[in-house]
Amino acid sequence: MNATKKGLLATLIAAALLGGCGGEENISSSNGSETHPGETPPGETPPGGEDGALLLFGVGANAKVTPNIQSEKDNWNLQPVTATPVAMTSISAVLINNAGTDDTADVQVAGDGDGTFMLKSATPLNLSKYASGFIEFQLRTKSKVPEVLNASIDNEYPNRSSLPIASALTGSGDWETLTLPINCMKPFPGATAINLATVGTPFHLATKEAFNYEITNIKYLLTTSAKPVVDPVTCEAPGGATDPGTDPGTDPGTNPDTGSGVNNVPALVATDAALYYSGDKSQAQDRSADYPAASFGGTLTDENQVITMDLPGNGAAFLGTDSANGDLSAYQDGAMLLDLKVSSYGDSPNIQIRMDGTAGPDFGTFFTMDSNIVPDDDTWYRCILPVASLIPAANTDSVQKALYLSGAWDSMAGLRFAFTNVALKTAIPADFDSNQPCQQIK
């Protein structure tokens, strides 16, 4: 055998030996698994061994992305996360070692505004092949699970597709693996769907509530044998439209189309009108396009199917336009459903809630919401408000603003409130109590 043939044979043997070597370690892909990072369960393939897997962050990461945190209270500024702790007003984080070096982020969200952990790419990523795939990651809670926790694929708001995942976490303090169908990640109202062909932030995890956690092994998968947090076909989960969950009073669900994260909202019926409703609107008359959210004199945020209004002075939040003139007379003897949270009444003694006919504004007919009805304790209350207390009956056949919330004129500085799940019913519900029109959602 000549030298050339010997050299070629040696090369082939070396390649075969290298090809038979094992890959790196991986976590369990079973939803809710308690396998520790770095431990490869029996039957599981390591990262890089999975067909088409893209490991963004963790042991063996094979994508050029960097971990960052973002703070609402710091003008949405970004800070890279490194082995040296970094702190912002709304969030702080540090890289720690679990199964490798700097393979895990230890994150603390203060609960003072939105705190986001994200992975950013220096150049846009083409993730189109994962359109029917999954995002999978492992998270360990170190405090109470927040009511609202949203995972997203992001190109800076409003170009963002999201999936609420709070109800998918047990909060046991053990490592939990969450698997998210990418086709179930949808834009919340006011946002636009992500284009997977050009993605700047392939992973984005945000909450406004206090929450401490560790996170690692974030990856994109083409297929999975794990049980995803929602059904990949129906995008439903416990608390969703087809499955009310084990505790409808507290399970907010995980589908953007079935809840705002405030609570599992009551089902509507065919005669109801959904104005700004995060639950299943398919059984009712969807009037949300006729009455979009708007405001003046303050800052309105429409995110995660919740409208938040901050007023430094005179202003209002409302559903409607100057050109709207819908006939809502079928509800003149009925009631408005409204979920409301008051963070502060500021200088105002109350919040004034009304509807405006095109013949209005109907300044003289409104429901007065004060701290005796809804305390400014930053918690959610579900209200039943008779339509007759919001607008004169004669004006309901041509309604310009289906909901209008403001404070006492010239006394609104510091008024801050949020609302969602606004609907109209043709009759006042039998459980309505005029002495307690709002009940705390627990």
GROMACS .gro file of C-alpha atoms in nm:
model
  442
    1MET     CA    1   0.000   0.000   0.000
    2ASN     CA    2   0.155   0.330  -0.104
    3ALA     CA    3   0.187   0.631   0.128
    4THR     CA    4  -0.109   0.816  -0.027
    5LYS     CA    5  -0.348   0.525   0.032
    6LYS     CA    6  -0.218   0.478   0.389
    7GLY     CA    7  -0.277   0.847   0.461
    8LEU     CA    8  -0.631   0.835   0.321
    9LEU     CA    9  -0.717   0.524   0.526
   10ALA     CA   10  -0.588   0.689   0.845
   11THR     CA   11  -0.803   0.996   0.777
   12LEU     CA   12  -1.116   0.783   0.726
   13ILE     CA   13  -1.054   0.587   1.047
   14ALA     CA   14  -1.005   0.909   1.247
   15ALA     CA   15  -1.326   1.057   1.108
   16ALA     CA   16  -1.520   0.744   1.199
   17LEU     CA   17  -1.386   0.751   1.554
   18LEU     CA   18  -1.475   1.119   1.597
   19GLY     CA   19  -1.820   1.065   1.453
   20GLY     CA   20  -1.890   0.804   1.718
   21CYS     CA   21  -1.806   1.032   2.009
   22GLY     CA   22  -2.090   1.147   2.235
   23GLY     CA   23  -2.210   1.507   2.250
   24GLU     CA   24  -2.265   1.742   2.536
   25GLU     CA   25  -2.501   1.700   2.828
   26ASN     CA   26  -2.871   1.795   2.827
   27ILE     CA   27  -3.169   1.833   3.058
   28SER     CA   28  -3.488   1.632   3.055
   29SER     CA   29  -3.740   1.738   2.792
   30SER     CA   30  -4.037   1.624   2.998
   31ASN     CA   31  -4.265   1.909   3.108
   32GLY     CA   32  -4.223   1.967   3.481
   33SER     CA   33  -3.908   1.751   3.502
   34GLU     CA   34  -3.691   1.784   3.809
   35THR     CA   35  -3.372   1.670   3.631
   36HIS     CA   36  -3.088   1.902   3.723
   37PRO     CA   37  -2.909   2.098   3.451
   38GLY     CA   38  -2.619   1.900   3.315
   39GLU     CA   39  -2.775   1.560   3.389
   40THR     CA   40  -2.876   1.367   3.078
   41PRO     CA   41  -3.173   1.138   3.158
   42PRO     CA   42  -3.184   0.786   3.008
   43GLY     CA   43  -3.297   0.794   2.647
   44GLU     CA   44  -3.239   1.168   2.603
   45THR     CA   45  -3.004   1.299   2.336
   46PRO     CA   46  -2.754   1.570   2.423
   47PRO     CA   47  -2.771   1.923   2.278
   48GLY     CA   48  -2.630   1.927   1.929
   49GLY     CA   49  -2.733   1.564   1.887
   50GLU     CA   50  -3.097   1.660   1.838
   51ASP     CA   51  -3.183   1.708   1.472
   52GLY     CA   52  -3.189   2.078   1.400
   53ALA     CA   53  -3.172   2.191   1.764
   54LEU     CA   54  -3.045   2.543   1.822
   55LEU     CA   55  -2.914   2.586   2.177
   56LEU     CA   56  -2.922   2.956   2.258
   57PHE     CA   57  -2.808   2.962   2.620
   58GLY     CA   58  -2.669   2.699   2.854
   59VAL     CA   59  -2.411   2.422   2.839
   60GLY     CA   60  -2.292   2.376   2.481
   61ALA     CA   61  -2.471   2.684   2.343
   62ASN     CA   62  -2.427   2.693   1.966
   63ALA     CA   63  -2.585   3.030   1.882
   64LYS     CA   64  -2.423   3.372   1.898
   65VAL     CA   65  -2.663   3.544   2.135
   66THR     CA   66  -2.600   3.735   2.456
   67PRO     CA   67  -2.809   3.749   2.775
   68ASN     CA   68  -2.947   4.091   2.870
   69ILE     CA   69  -3.192   4.244   3.115
   70GLN     CA   70  -3.428   4.535   3.049
   71SER     CA   71  -3.595   4.764   3.301
   72GLU     CA   72  -3.916   4.963   3.248
   73LYS     CA   73  -3.820   5.208   3.522
   74ASP     CA   74  -3.486   5.276   3.351
   75ASN     CA   75  -3.645   5.395   3.026
   76TRP     CA   76  -3.637   5.039   2.888
   77ASN     CA   77  -3.257   5.041   2.887
   78LEU     CA   78  -3.064   4.718   2.834
   79GLN     CA   79  -2.775   4.580   3.040
   80PRO     CA   80  -2.566   4.274   2.945
   81VAL     CA   81  -2.571   3.994   3.203
   82THR     CA   82  -2.227   3.869   3.304
   83ALA     CA   83  -2.062   3.690   3.593
   84THR     CA   84  -2.051   4.027   3.766
   85PRO     CA   85  -2.394   4.117   3.910
   86VAL     CA   86  -2.579   4.395   3.730
   87ALA     CA   87  -2.870   4.581   3.889
   88MET     CA   88  -3.138   4.804   3.741
   89THR     CA   89  -3.448   4.954   3.902
   90SER     CA   90  -3.689   4.682   3.789
   91ILE     CA   91  -3.454   4.383   3.752
   92SER     CA   92  -3.109   4.251   3.841
   93ALA     CA   93  -2.919   3.940   3.730
   94VAL     CA   94  -2.589   3.754   3.729
   95LEU     CA   95  -2.450   3.453   3.544
   96ILE     CA   96  -2.376   3.154   3.766
   97ASN     CA   97  -2.232   2.807   3.720
   98ASN     CA   98  -2.455   2.500   3.725
   99ALA     CA   99  -2.341   2.233   3.482
  100GLY     CA  100  -2.083   2.456   3.320
  101THR     CA  101  -1.932   2.801   3.335
  102ASP     CA  102  -2.176   3.093   3.327
  103ASP     CA  103  -2.443   2.858   3.189
  104THR     CA  104  -2.732   2.986   3.404
  105ALA     CA  105  -2.881   3.327   3.478
  106ASP     CA  106  -2.992   3.409   3.831
  107VAL     CA  107  -3.263   3.677   3.791
  108GLN     CA  108  -3.451   3.897   4.039
  109VAL     CA  109  -3.747   4.109   3.923
  110ALA     CA  110  -3.828   4.378   4.178
  111GLY     CA  111  -4.199   4.413   4.103
  112ASP     CA  112  -4.154   4.785   4.030
  113GLY     CA  113  -4.234   4.793   3.660
  114ASP     CA  114  -4.159   4.545   3.383
  115GLY     CA  115  -3.842   4.342   3.426
  116THR     CA  116  -3.728   4.137   3.126
  117PHE     CA  117  -3.460   3.873   3.076
  118MET     CA  118  -3.377   3.825   2.709
  119LEU     CA  119  -3.131   3.676   2.464
  120LYS     CA  120  -3.027   3.914   2.186
  121SER     CA  121  -2.849   3.841   1.860
  122ALA     CA  122  -2.598   4.086   1.713
  123THR     CA  123  -2.735   4.005   1.367
  124PRO     CA  124  -3.094   3.897   1.287
  125LEU     CA  125  -3.156   3.522   1.299
  126ASN     CA  126  -3.357   3.331   1.039
  127LEU     CA  127  -3.568   3.095   1.249
  128SER     CA  128  -3.824   3.016   0.979
  129LYS     CA  129  -3.762   2.642   0.994
  130TYR     CA  130  -3.888   2.643   1.355
  131ALA     CA  131  -4.232   2.779   1.265
  132SER     CA  132  -4.385   2.443   1.359
  133GLY     CA  133  -4.125   2.375   1.626
  134PHE     CA  134  -4.075   2.459   1.991
  135ILE     CA  135  -3.888   2.679   2.236
  136GLU     CA  136  -3.775   2.480   2.537
  137PHE     CA  137  -3.600   2.599   2.852
  138GLN     CA  138  -3.549   2.507   3.214
  139LEU     CA  139  -3.647   2.736   3.500
  140ARG     CA  140  -3.622   2.709   3.878
  141THR     CA  141  -3.845   2.935   4.085
  142LYS     CA  142  -3.697   3.098   4.395
  143SER     CA  143  -4.009   3.291   4.494
  144LYS     CA  144  -4.383   3.285   4.436
  145VAL     CA  145  -4.483   3.241   4.070
  146PRO     CA  146  -4.627   3.570   3.936
  147GLU     CA  147  -4.982   3.587   3.803
  148VAL     CA  148  -4.853   3.707   3.466
  149LEU     CA  149  -4.533   3.577   3.306
  150ASN     CA  150  -4.495   3.603   2.930
  151ALA     CA  151  -4.243   3.432   2.702
  152SER     CA  152  -4.195   3.600   2.364
  153ILE     CA  153  -4.005   3.613   2.039
  154ASP     CA  154  -3.929   3.980   1.991
  155ASN     CA  155  -3.806   4.244   1.751
  156GLU     CA  156  -3.877   4.528   1.997
  157TYR     CA  157  -4.237   4.609   2.079
  158PRO     CA  158  -4.483   4.614   1.904
  159ASN     CA  159  -4.329   4.339   1.685
  160ARG     CA  160  -4.368   4.057   1.937
  161SER     CA  161  -4.535   3.714   1.954
  162SER     CA  162  -4.602   3.588   2.307
  163LEU     CA  163  -4.737   3.308   2.520
  164PRO     CA  164  -4.840   3.344   2.887
  165ILE     CA  165  -4.674   3.066   3.088
  166ALA     CA  166  -4.734   3.147   3.456
  167SER     CA  167  -4.991   2.871   3.505
  168ALA     CA  168  -4.752   2.614   3.354
  169LEU     CA  169  -4.511   2.655   3.648
  170THR     CA  170  -4.561   2.461   3.970
  171GLY     CA  171  -4.333   2.689   4.170
  172SER     CA  172  -4.190   2.389   4.352
  173GLY     CA  173  -3.837   2.527   4.366
  174ASP     CA  174  -3.712   2.234   4.155
  175TRP     CA  175  -3.598   2.264   3.796
  176GLU     CA  176  -3.895   2.262   3.559
  177THR     CA  177  -3.873   2.219   3.184
  178LEU     CA  178  -4.116   2.424   2.976
  179THR     CA  179  -4.180   2.345   2.609
  180LEU     CA  180  -4.363   2.611   2.407
  181PRO     CA  181  -4.516   2.550   2.061
  182ILE     CA  182  -4.396   2.841   1.849
  183ASN     CA  183  -4.713   2.843   1.636
  184CYS     CA  184  -4.911   2.918   1.955
  185MET     CA  185  -4.711   3.233   2.025
  186LYS     CA  186  -4.935   3.520   1.912
  187PRO     CA  187  -4.927   3.899   1.931
  188PHE     CA  188  -5.125   4.053   2.215
  189PRO     CA  189  -5.368   4.333   2.122
  190GLY     CA  190  -5.168   4.629   1.994
  191ALA     CA  191  -4.870   4.416   1.885
  192THR     CA  192  -4.779   4.266   1.548
  193ALA     CA  193  -4.680   3.905   1.480
  194ILE     CA  194  -4.312   3.824   1.464
  195ASN     CA  195  -4.148   3.741   1.131
  196LEU     CA  196  -3.935   3.436   1.205
  197ALA     CA  197  -3.714   3.507   0.904
  198THR     CA  198  -3.564   3.805   1.087
  199VAL     CA  199  -3.544   3.778   1.465
  200GLY     CA  200  -3.333   4.001   1.686
  201THR     CA  201  -3.445   3.865   2.024
  202PRO     CA  202  -3.520   3.491   2.002
  203PHE     CA  203  -3.609   3.469   2.373
  204HIS     CA  204  -3.781   3.728   2.594
  205LEU     CA  205  -3.925   3.656   2.942
  206ALA     CA  206  -4.109   3.939   3.117
  207THR     CA  207  -4.320   4.013   3.423
  208LYS     CA  208  -4.416   4.324   3.619
  209GLU     CA  209  -4.444   4.132   3.947
  210ALA     CA  210  -4.175   4.044   4.199
  211PHE     CA  211  -4.019   3.716   4.087
  212ASN     CA  212  -3.683   3.547   4.152
  213TYR     CA  213  -3.571   3.258   3.934
  214GLU     CA  214  -3.284   3.079   3.764
  215ILE     CA  215  -3.299   2.994   3.394
  216THR     CA  216  -3.084   2.785   3.161
  217ASN     CA  217  -3.070   2.560   2.854
  218ILE     CA  218  -3.286   2.774   2.627
  219LYS     CA  219  -3.318   2.616   2.283
  220TYR     CA  220  -3.522   2.591   1.964
  221LEU     CA  221  -3.637   2.244   1.858
  222LEU     CA  222  -3.793   2.112   1.538
  223THR     CA  223  -3.967   1.829   1.723
  224THR     CA  224  -4.012   1.714   2.081
  225SER     CA  225  -4.137   1.412   2.272
  226ALA     CA  226  -4.216   1.633   2.572
  227LYS     CA  227  -4.563   1.752   2.668
  228PRO     CA  228  -4.584   2.121   2.571
  229VAL     CA  229  -4.743   2.378   2.801
  230VAL     CA  230  -5.029   2.414   2.550
  231ASP     CA  231  -5.163   2.178   2.287
  232PRO     CA  232  -4.968   2.247   1.964
  233VAL     CA  233  -5.284   2.208   1.753
  234THR     CA  234  -5.553   2.388   1.956
  235CYS     CA  235  -5.312   2.606   2.159
  236GLU     CA  236  -5.535   2.535   2.458
  237ALA     CA  237  -5.420   2.457   2.812
  238PRO     CA  238  -5.584   2.420   3.154
  239GLY     CA  239  -5.782   2.740   3.196
  240GLY     CA  240  -5.835   2.772   2.822
  241ALA     CA  241  -6.163   2.781   2.632
  242THR     CA  242  -6.202   2.405   2.600
  243ASP     CA  243  -6.063   2.314   2.941
  244PRO     CA  244  -6.162   2.530   3.239
  245GLY     CA  245  -5.884   2.388   3.455
  246THR     CA  246  -5.903   2.250   3.805
  247ASP     CA  247  -5.971   2.584   3.966
  248PRO     CA  248  -6.150   2.828   3.735
  249GLY     CA  249  -6.134   3.095   4.003
  250THR     CA  250  -5.756   3.115   4.006
  251ASP     CA  251  -5.616   2.951   3.693
  252PRO     CA  252  -5.553   3.224   3.434
  253GLY     CA  253  -5.470   2.980   3.152
  254THR     CA  254  -5.180   3.015   2.911
  255ASN     CA  255  -5.336   3.106   2.577
  256PRO     CA  256  -5.328   3.474   2.473
  257ASP     CA  257  -5.675   3.428   2.326
  258THR     CA  258  -5.828   3.293   2.648
  259GLY     CA  259  -5.719   3.529   2.921
  260SER     CA  260  -5.533   3.843   3.017
  261GLY     CA  261  -5.361   3.666   3.304
  262VAL     CA  262  -5.586   3.856   3.546
  263ASN     CA  263  -5.811   3.557   3.600
  264ASN     CA  264  -6.004   3.294   3.412
  265VAL     CA  265  -6.278   3.516   3.274
  266PRO     CA  266  -6.647   3.416   3.271
  267ALA     CA  267  -6.785   3.275   2.948
  268LEU     CA  268  -7.001   3.500   2.733
  269VAL     CA  269  -7.323   3.405   2.555
  270ALA     CA  270  -7.464   3.492   2.213
  271THR     CA  271  -7.656   3.798   2.333
  272ASP     CA  272  -7.353   3.953   2.509
  273ALA     CA  273  -7.127   4.215   2.350
  274ALA     CA  274  -6.751   4.181   2.398
  275LEU     CA  275  -6.590   4.527   2.401
  276TYR     CA  276  -6.238   4.455   2.529
  277TYR     CA  277  -6.244   4.094   2.638
  278SER     CA  278  -5.952   3.858   2.689
  279GLY     CA  279  -6.164   3.543   2.709
  280ASP     CA  280  -6.342   3.349   2.437
  281LYS     CA  281  -6.539   3.602   2.232
  282SER     CA  282  -6.655   3.354   1.969
  283GLN     CA  283  -6.984   3.283   2.151
  284ALA     CA  284  -7.072   3.654   2.180
  285GLN     CA  285  -7.094   3.960   1.956
  286ASP     CA  286  -6.741   4.092   1.918
  287ARG     CA  287  -6.766   4.473   1.914
  288SER     CA  288  -6.399   4.539   1.990
  289ALA     CA  289  -6.326   4.666   1.638
  290ASP     CA  290  -6.603   4.927   1.678
  291TYR     CA  291  -6.463   5.051   2.009
  292PRO     CA  292  -6.079   5.047   2.012
  293ALA     CA  293  -5.880   5.165   2.313
  294ALA     CA  294  -5.772   5.529   2.315
  295SER     CA  295  -5.694   5.811   2.559
  296PHE     CA  296  -5.603   6.174   2.605
  297GLY     CA  297  -5.402   6.367   2.862
  298GLY     CA  298  -5.209   6.074   3.001
  299THR     CA  299  -5.015   5.759   2.914
  300LEU     CA  300  -5.215   5.456   2.801
  301THR     CA  301  -5.044   5.117   2.780
  302ASP     CA  302  -5.226   4.837   2.601
  303GLU     CA  303  -5.028   4.521   2.669
  304ASN     CA  304  -5.100   4.159   2.756
  305GLN     CA  305  -5.471   4.228   2.709
  306VAL     CA  306  -5.471   4.481   2.991
  307ILE     CA  307  -5.508   4.859   2.952
  308THR     CA  308  -5.316   5.068   3.207
  309MET     CA  309  -5.370   5.444   3.238
  310ASP     CA  310  -5.140   5.694   3.412
  311LEU     CA  311  -5.271   6.049   3.452
  312PRO     CA  312  -5.045   6.340   3.554
  313GLY     CA  313  -5.341   6.574   3.509
  314ASN     CA  314  -5.675   6.591   3.330
  315GLY     CA  315  -5.737   6.305   3.091
  316ALA     CA  316  -5.923   5.981   3.032
  317ALA     CA  317  -5.903   5.629   2.890
  318PHE     CA  318  -6.187   5.510   2.671
  319LEU     CA  319  -6.311   5.250   2.423
  320GLY     CA  320  -6.439   5.422   2.112
  321THR     CA  321  -6.376   5.691   1.852
  322ASP     CA  322  -6.532   6.023   1.760
  323SER     CA  323  -6.690   5.856   1.457
  324ALA     CA  324  -6.834   5.551   1.636
  325ASN     CA  325  -7.213   5.533   1.654
  326GLY     CA  326  -7.302   5.174   1.741
  327ASP     CA  327  -7.647   5.069   1.853
  328LEU     CA  328  -7.616   4.927   2.204
  329SER     CA  329  -7.979   4.982   2.301
  330ALA     CA  330  -8.023   4.607   2.359
  331TYR     CA  331  -7.816   4.657   2.676
  332GLN     CA  332  -7.989   4.963   2.823
  333ASP     CA  333  -8.152   4.749   3.094
  334GLY     CA  334  -7.848   4.529   3.135
  335ALA     CA  335  -7.502   4.555   3.285
  336MET     CA  336  -7.140   4.618   3.199
  337LEU     CA  337  -6.882   4.365   3.319
  338LEU     CA  338  -6.546   4.521   3.403
  339ASP     CA  339  -6.225   4.399   3.567
  340LEU     CA  340  -6.057   4.696   3.738
  341LYS     CA  341  -5.737   4.753   3.934
  342VAL     CA  342  -5.659   5.087   4.101
  343SER     CA  343  -5.296   5.151   4.190
  344SER     CA  344  -5.361   5.506   4.312
  345TYR     CA  345  -5.645   5.754   4.310
  346GLY     CA  346  -5.384   6.030   4.332
  347ASP     CA  347  -5.552   6.365   4.394
  348SER     CA  348  -5.887   6.242   4.264
  349PRO     CA  349  -6.155   6.136   4.514
  350ASN     CA  350  -6.286   5.880   4.264
  351ILE     CA  351  -6.291   5.735   3.914
  352GLN     CA  352  -6.590   5.834   3.704
  353ILE     CA  353  -6.710   5.562   3.467
  354ARG     CA  354  -6.959   5.631   3.191
  355MET     CA  355  -7.066   5.561   2.833
  356ASP     CA  356  -7.107   5.841   2.578
  357GLY     CA  357  -7.376   5.859   2.314
  358THR     CA  358  -7.315   6.058   1.997
  359ALA     CA  359  -7.556   6.315   2.142
  360GLY     CA  360  -7.323   6.348   2.444
  361PRO     CA  361  -7.075   6.353   2.601
  362ASP     CA  362  -7.302   6.231   2.877
  363PHE     CA  363  -7.132   6.414   3.162
  364GLY     CA  364  -7.435   6.391   3.387
  365THR     CA  365  -7.466   6.012   3.401
  366PHE     CA  366  -7.173   5.817   3.539
  367PHE     CA  367  -7.086   5.556   3.801
  368THR     CA  368  -6.861   5.686   4.078
  369MET     CA  369  -6.591   5.437   4.171
  370ASP     CA  370  -6.412   5.524   4.494
  371SER     CA  371  -6.188   5.347   4.744
  372ASN     CA  372  -6.488   5.214   4.935
  373ILE     CA  373  -6.583   5.009   4.628
  374VAL     CA  374  -6.239   4.937   4.478
  375PRO     CA  375  -5.949   5.016   4.716
  376ASP     CA  376  -5.628   5.147   4.562
  377ASP     CA  377  -5.446   4.833   4.676
  378ASP     CA  378  -5.317   4.735   4.330
  379THR     CA  379  -5.530   4.420   4.318
  380TRP     CA  380  -5.798   4.318   4.070
  381TYR     CA  381  -6.173   4.352   4.126
  382ARG     CA  382  -6.451   4.219   3.904
  383CYS     CA  383  -6.738   4.468   3.873
  384ILE     CA  384  -7.099   4.459   3.756
  385LEU     CA  385  -7.221   4.807   3.663
  386PRO     CA  386  -7.583   4.871   3.552
  387VAL     CA  387  -7.582   5.036   3.210
  388ALA     CA  388  -7.850   5.276   3.337
  389SER     CA  389  -7.588   5.420   3.573
  390LEU     CA  390  -7.352   5.488   3.282
  391ILE     CA  391  -7.562   5.649   3.008
  392PRO     CA  392  -7.919   5.778   2.956
  393ALA     CA  393  -8.128   5.502   2.798
  394ALA     CA  394  -8.229   5.729   2.508
  395ASN     CA  395  -7.864   5.761   2.401
  396THR     CA  396  -7.782   5.390   2.384
  397ASP     CA  397  -7.895   5.355   2.022
  398SER     CA  398  -7.596   5.557   1.902
  399VAL     CA  399  -7.292   5.509   2.125
  400GLN     CA  400  -6.966   5.688   2.054
  401LYS     CA  401  -6.762   5.566   2.351
  402ALA     CA  402  -6.870   5.234   2.500
  403LEU     CA  403  -6.656   5.295   2.810
  404TYR     CA  404  -6.501   5.616   2.946
  405LEU     CA  405  -6.291   5.629   3.265
  406SER     CA  406  -6.162   5.952   3.416
  407GLY     CA  407  -6.117   6.126   3.750
  408ALA     CA  408  -6.256   6.441   3.906
  409TRP     CA  409  -6.173   6.729   3.674
  410ASP     CA  410  -5.865   6.931   3.773
  411SER     CA  411  -5.788   6.672   4.043
  412MET     CA  412  -5.644   6.379   3.848
  413ALA     CA  413  -5.271   6.408   3.921
  414GLY     CA  414  -5.135   6.068   4.022
  415LEU     CA  415  -5.444   5.870   3.917
  416ARG     CA  416  -5.338   5.525   3.794
  417PHE     CA  417  -5.564   5.235   3.710
  418ALA     CA  418  -5.589   4.932   3.481
  419PHE     CA  419  -5.881   4.747   3.329
  420THR     CA  420  -5.970   4.450   3.109
  421ASN     CA  421  -6.255   4.208   3.032
  422VAL     CA  422  -6.518   4.466   2.939
  423ALA     CA  423  -6.848   4.324   2.812
  424LEU     CA  424  -7.219   4.407   2.804
  425LYS     CA  425  -7.509   4.185   2.907
  426THR     CA  426  -7.873   4.236   2.818
  427ALA     CA  427  -7.982   4.170   3.177
  428ILE     CA  428  -7.827   4.243   3.513
  429PRO     CA  429  -7.683   3.918   3.657
  430ALA     CA  430  -7.881   3.765   3.942
  431ASP     CA  431  -7.581   3.783   4.179
  432PHE     CA  432  -7.549   4.162   4.141
  433ASP     CA  433  -7.527   4.341   4.476
  434SER     CA  434  -7.575   4.717   4.451
  435ASN     CA  435  -7.397   4.758   4.786
  436GLN     CA  436  -7.094   4.562   4.661
  437PRO     CA  437  -7.085   4.592   4.280
  438CYS     CA  438  -6.716   4.489   4.271
  439GLN     CA  439  -6.565   4.175   4.420
  440GLN     CA  440  -6.196   4.113   4.468
  441ILE     CA  441  -6.058   3.844   4.236
  442LYS     CA  442  -5.875   3.593   4.452
   0.00000   0.00000   0.00000
